[in-house]
């Protein structure tokens, strides 16, 4: 995949420590030109600090950062070909939308006519044509975020940094903006580095993503790789929902004393006397709890040999009555062996 693609951002063993706190801890990664890359992780895992290091608002305590092959150690933010969109928009309240978007061009003394033309193009790109004369206070949250995006893109930076830009929007609008952001990124072809703690957002939008935990990268890959082959227990738990099976239960099911993860939607609920085929793992249990969730139902199954597994089934045929009546029933759980994910101590993306 890396063949022939030029690298926009490179971290080589980058750390940023604040006293005792290792905000970023020996991170190495390469971001390609034109890709949509997400940094996903819980609050405090070092995502914002990584963005600030790229932007030049922070300097590494150790390691090196290059932008398009050029070391940026000591290079101030305004000399980097990078722009940032923040969650709180940071628009100038006294300026109208057009002046907000054109601000970067005004600073560069671009003539008024060209400025107006490019502002118009940008407002079209973010689907706000004709709103140049409004004040930010006259816009909705979603519209303000589009203005912030237009303002950040007007100088054609080679890398755009976005720090939880949709965090303040409600779910429906957020999902709509996710699709739109991705389509804008594809049209302008600029490298987007997108920070979020929302795993669904990262899976939906990214070409590749890095999962952060305590200043380190736990896993780096495409959404499908990270979701389908989580390499650590942290990733299995943070990206989607996973059952983690360990100890005696793991040995009994697979024959090996290795902990594994299995996704709830991969497990089938079958009658207890269903024969197990060679390509499947199986385990008997009793349905202890049923939660009907409209589109699907979540079952908590207590295993005969200790522990429990969560199973999710789509309500293709069953009604809520059917689903709830399953409580207390004996079942056999089966899943394809290929869906079992051994979890070890493998770390990728660093070094
Ligand atoms: P995230 O964006 O993933 O929530 P941050 O990069 O903001 O995480 O922070 C990572 C860790 O570094 C946190 O423990 C945070 O408190 C700490 N940190 C970030 N910036 C500073 C700072 N300027 N001074 C001291 N600690 C900081
Ligand atoms: Mg942050």
PDB file of N, CA and C in Angstrom, residues 34 36 121-128 145-147 149-150 153 160 162 176-192 205:
ATOM      1  N   UNK A  34      -2.742  12.914   0.861  1.00  0.00           N
ATOM      2  CA  UNK A  34      -4.104  12.736   0.368  1.00  0.00           C
ATOM      3  C   UNK A  34      -4.947  11.731   1.116  1.00  0.00           C
ATOM      4  N   UNK A  36      -7.163  10.179   4.404  1.00  0.00           N
ATOM      5  CA  UNK A  36      -7.968  10.567   5.558  1.00  0.00           C
ATOM      6  C   UNK A  36      -7.520   9.678   6.704  1.00  0.00           C
ATOM      7  N   UNK A 121     -15.973  30.308  -3.949  1.00  0.00           N
ATOM      8  CA  UNK A 121     -15.707  28.891  -4.251  1.00  0.00           C
ATOM      9  C   UNK A 121     -15.738  28.038  -2.983  1.00  0.00           C
ATOM     10  N   UNK A 122     -15.106  28.560  -1.932  1.00  0.00           N
ATOM     11  CA  UNK A 122     -15.038  27.802  -0.677  1.00  0.00           C
ATOM     12  C   UNK A 122     -16.425  27.619  -0.070  1.00  0.00           C
ATOM     13  N   UNK A 123     -17.238  28.670  -0.108  1.00  0.00           N
ATOM     14  CA  UNK A 123     -18.589  28.553   0.459  1.00  0.00           C
ATOM     15  C   UNK A 123     -19.430  27.569  -0.354  1.00  0.00           C
ATOM     16  N   UNK A 124     -19.123  27.467  -1.631  1.00  0.00           N
ATOM     17  CA  UNK A 124     -19.818  26.468  -2.440  1.00  0.00           C
ATOM     18  C   UNK A 124     -19.367  25.063  -2.059  1.00  0.00           C
ATOM     19  N   UNK A 125     -18.048  24.932  -1.852  1.00  0.00           N
ATOM     20  CA  UNK A 125     -17.489  23.628  -1.480  1.00  0.00           C
ATOM     21  C   UNK A 125     -18.148  23.096  -0.205  1.00  0.00           C
ATOM     22  N   UNK A 126     -18.344  23.968   0.781  1.00  0.00           N
ATOM     23  CA  UNK A 126     -18.937  23.510   2.045  1.00  0.00           C
ATOM     24  C   UNK A 126     -20.458  23.673   2.050  1.00  0.00           C
ATOM     25  N   UNK A 127     -21.014  23.927   0.879  1.00  0.00           N
ATOM     26  CA  UNK A 127     -22.458  24.014   0.678  1.00  0.00           C
ATOM     27  C   UNK A 127     -23.124  25.103   1.530  1.00  0.00           C
ATOM     28  N   UNK A 128     -22.501  26.280   1.517  1.00  0.00           N
ATOM     29  CA  UNK A 128     -23.115  27.446   2.154  1.00  0.00           C
ATOM     30  C   UNK A 128     -23.138  28.628   1.187  1.00  0.00           C
ATOM     31  N   UNK A 145     -19.512  25.233  11.739  1.00  0.00           N
ATOM     32  CA  UNK A 145     -18.390  24.325  11.542  1.00  0.00           C
ATOM     33  C   UNK A 145     -17.994  24.277  10.069  1.00  0.00           C
ATOM     34  N   UNK A 146     -18.948  24.419   9.168  1.00  0.00           N
ATOM     35  CA  UNK A 146     -18.617  24.479   7.735  1.00  0.00           C
ATOM     36  C   UNK A 146     -17.816  25.732   7.421  1.00  0.00           C
ATOM     37  N   UNK A 147     -18.174  26.853   8.052  1.00  0.00           N
ATOM     38  CA  UNK A 147     -17.426  28.097   7.839  1.00  0.00           C
ATOM     39  C   UNK A 147     -15.979  27.913   8.321  1.00  0.00           C
ATOM     40  N   UNK A 149     -14.346  25.224   8.457  1.00  0.00           N
ATOM     41  CA  UNK A 149     -13.673  24.345   7.503  1.00  0.00           C
ATOM     42  C   UNK A 149     -13.253  25.120   6.248  1.00  0.00           C
ATOM     43  N   UNK A 150     -14.167  25.948   5.747  1.00  0.00           N
ATOM     44  CA  UNK A 150     -13.857  26.758   4.561  1.00  0.00           C
ATOM     45  C   UNK A 150     -12.682  27.685   4.842  1.00  0.00           C
ATOM     46  N   UNK A 153      -9.455  25.782   4.760  1.00  0.00           N
ATOM     47  CA  UNK A 153      -9.056  25.190   3.471  1.00  0.00           C
ATOM     48  C   UNK A 153      -8.661  26.231   2.429  1.00  0.00           C
ATOM     49  N   UNK A 160      -4.514  19.150   6.713  1.00  0.00           N
ATOM     50  CA  UNK A 160      -5.527  19.793   7.558  1.00  0.00           C
ATOM     51  C   UNK A 160      -5.714  18.954   8.822  1.00  0.00           C
ATOM     52  N   UNK A 162      -7.856  18.249  12.230  1.00  0.00           N
ATOM     53  CA  UNK A 162      -9.203  18.466  12.756  1.00  0.00           C
ATOM     54  C   UNK A 162      -9.309  17.829  14.133  1.00  0.00           C
ATOM     55  N   UNK A 176     -24.413  13.231   9.350  1.00  0.00           N
ATOM     56  CA  UNK A 176     -24.509  13.895   8.051  1.00  0.00           C
ATOM     57  C   UNK A 176     -23.190  14.592   7.705  1.00  0.00           C
ATOM     58  N   UNK A 177     -22.615  15.270   8.706  1.00  0.00           N
ATOM     59  CA  UNK A 177     -21.359  15.980   8.492  1.00  0.00           C
ATOM     60  C   UNK A 177     -20.182  15.027   8.257  1.00  0.00           C
ATOM     61  N   UNK A 178     -20.253  13.823   8.858  1.00  0.00           N
ATOM     62  CA  UNK A 178     -19.190  12.834   8.630  1.00  0.00           C
ATOM     63  C   UNK A 178     -19.088  12.508   7.147  1.00  0.00           C
ATOM     64  N   UNK A 179     -20.244  12.262   6.542  1.00  0.00           N
ATOM     65  CA  UNK A 179     -20.273  11.904   5.132  1.00  0.00           C
ATOM     66  C   UNK A 179     -19.781  13.081   4.290  1.00  0.00           C
ATOM     67  N   UNK A 180     -20.220  14.279   4.694  1.00  0.00           N
ATOM     68  CA  UNK A 180     -19.859  15.452   3.929  1.00  0.00           C
ATOM     69  C   UNK A 180     -18.373  15.781   4.023  1.00  0.00           C
ATOM     70  N   UNK A 181     -17.828  15.674   5.244  1.00  0.00           N
ATOM     71  CA  UNK A 181     -16.398  15.938   5.447  1.00  0.00           C
ATOM     72  C   UNK A 181     -15.549  15.017   4.584  1.00  0.00           C
ATOM     73  N   UNK A 182     -15.944  13.742   4.576  1.00  0.00           N
ATOM     74  CA  UNK A 182     -15.215  12.751   3.795  1.00  0.00           C
ATOM     75  C   UNK A 182     -15.274  13.117   2.303  1.00  0.00           C
ATOM     76  N   UNK A 183     -16.442  13.548   1.845  1.00  0.00           N
ATOM     77  CA  UNK A 183     -16.567  13.864   0.427  1.00  0.00           C
ATOM     78  C   UNK A 183     -15.782  15.138   0.081  1.00  0.00           C
ATOM     79  N   UNK A 184     -15.757  16.099   0.992  1.00  0.00           N
ATOM     80  CA  UNK A 184     -14.945  17.308   0.764  1.00  0.00           C
ATOM     81  C   UNK A 184     -13.461  16.930   0.707  1.00  0.00           C
ATOM     82  N   UNK A 185     -13.049  16.066   1.638  1.00  0.00           N
ATOM     83  CA  UNK A 185     -11.634  15.639   1.647  1.00  0.00           C
ATOM     84  C   UNK A 185     -11.261  14.983   0.323  1.00  0.00           C
ATOM     85  N   UNK A 186     -12.168  14.164  -0.204  1.00  0.00           N
ATOM     86  CA  UNK A 186     -11.859  13.488  -1.468  1.00  0.00           C
ATOM     87  C   UNK A 186     -11.786  14.482  -2.620  1.00  0.00           C
ATOM     88  N   UNK A 187     -12.640  15.513  -2.574  1.00  0.00           N
ATOM     89  CA  UNK A 187     -12.614  16.496  -3.656  1.00  0.00           C
ATOM     90  C   UNK A 187     -11.353  17.360  -3.626  1.00  0.00           C
ATOM     91  N   UNK A 188     -10.950  17.807  -2.417  1.00  0.00           N
ATOM     92  CA  UNK A 188      -9.775  18.688  -2.363  1.00  0.00           C
ATOM     93  C   UNK A 188      -8.460  17.906  -2.356  1.00  0.00           C
ATOM     94  N   UNK A 189      -8.517  16.617  -1.971  1.00  0.00           N
ATOM     95  CA  UNK A 189      -7.326  15.773  -2.025  1.00  0.00           C
ATOM     96  C   UNK A 189      -6.240  16.119  -1.023  1.00  0.00           C
ATOM     97  N   UNK A 190      -6.613  16.856   0.019  1.00  0.00           N
ATOM     98  CA  UNK A 190      -5.652  17.249   1.060  1.00  0.00           C
ATOM     99  C   UNK A 190      -5.614  16.157   2.133  1.00  0.00           C
ATOM    100  N   UNK A 191      -4.437  15.938   2.742  1.00  0.00           N
ATOM    101  CA  UNK A 191      -4.326  15.002   3.858  1.00  0.00           C
ATOM    102  C   UNK A 191      -5.115  15.538   5.053  1.00  0.00           C
ATOM    103  N   UNK A 192      -6.070  14.751   5.538  1.00  0.00           N
ATOM    104  CA  UNK A 192      -6.813  15.131   6.748  1.00  0.00           C
ATOM    105  C   UNK A 192      -6.311  14.278   7.908  1.00  0.00           C
ATOM    106  N   UNK A 205     -15.117   7.160   8.467  1.00  0.00           N
ATOM    107  CA  UNK A 205     -14.505   8.173   7.621  1.00  0.00           C
ATOM    108  C   UNK A 205     -13.098   7.852   7.123  1.00  0.00           C
TER     109      UNK A 205
END
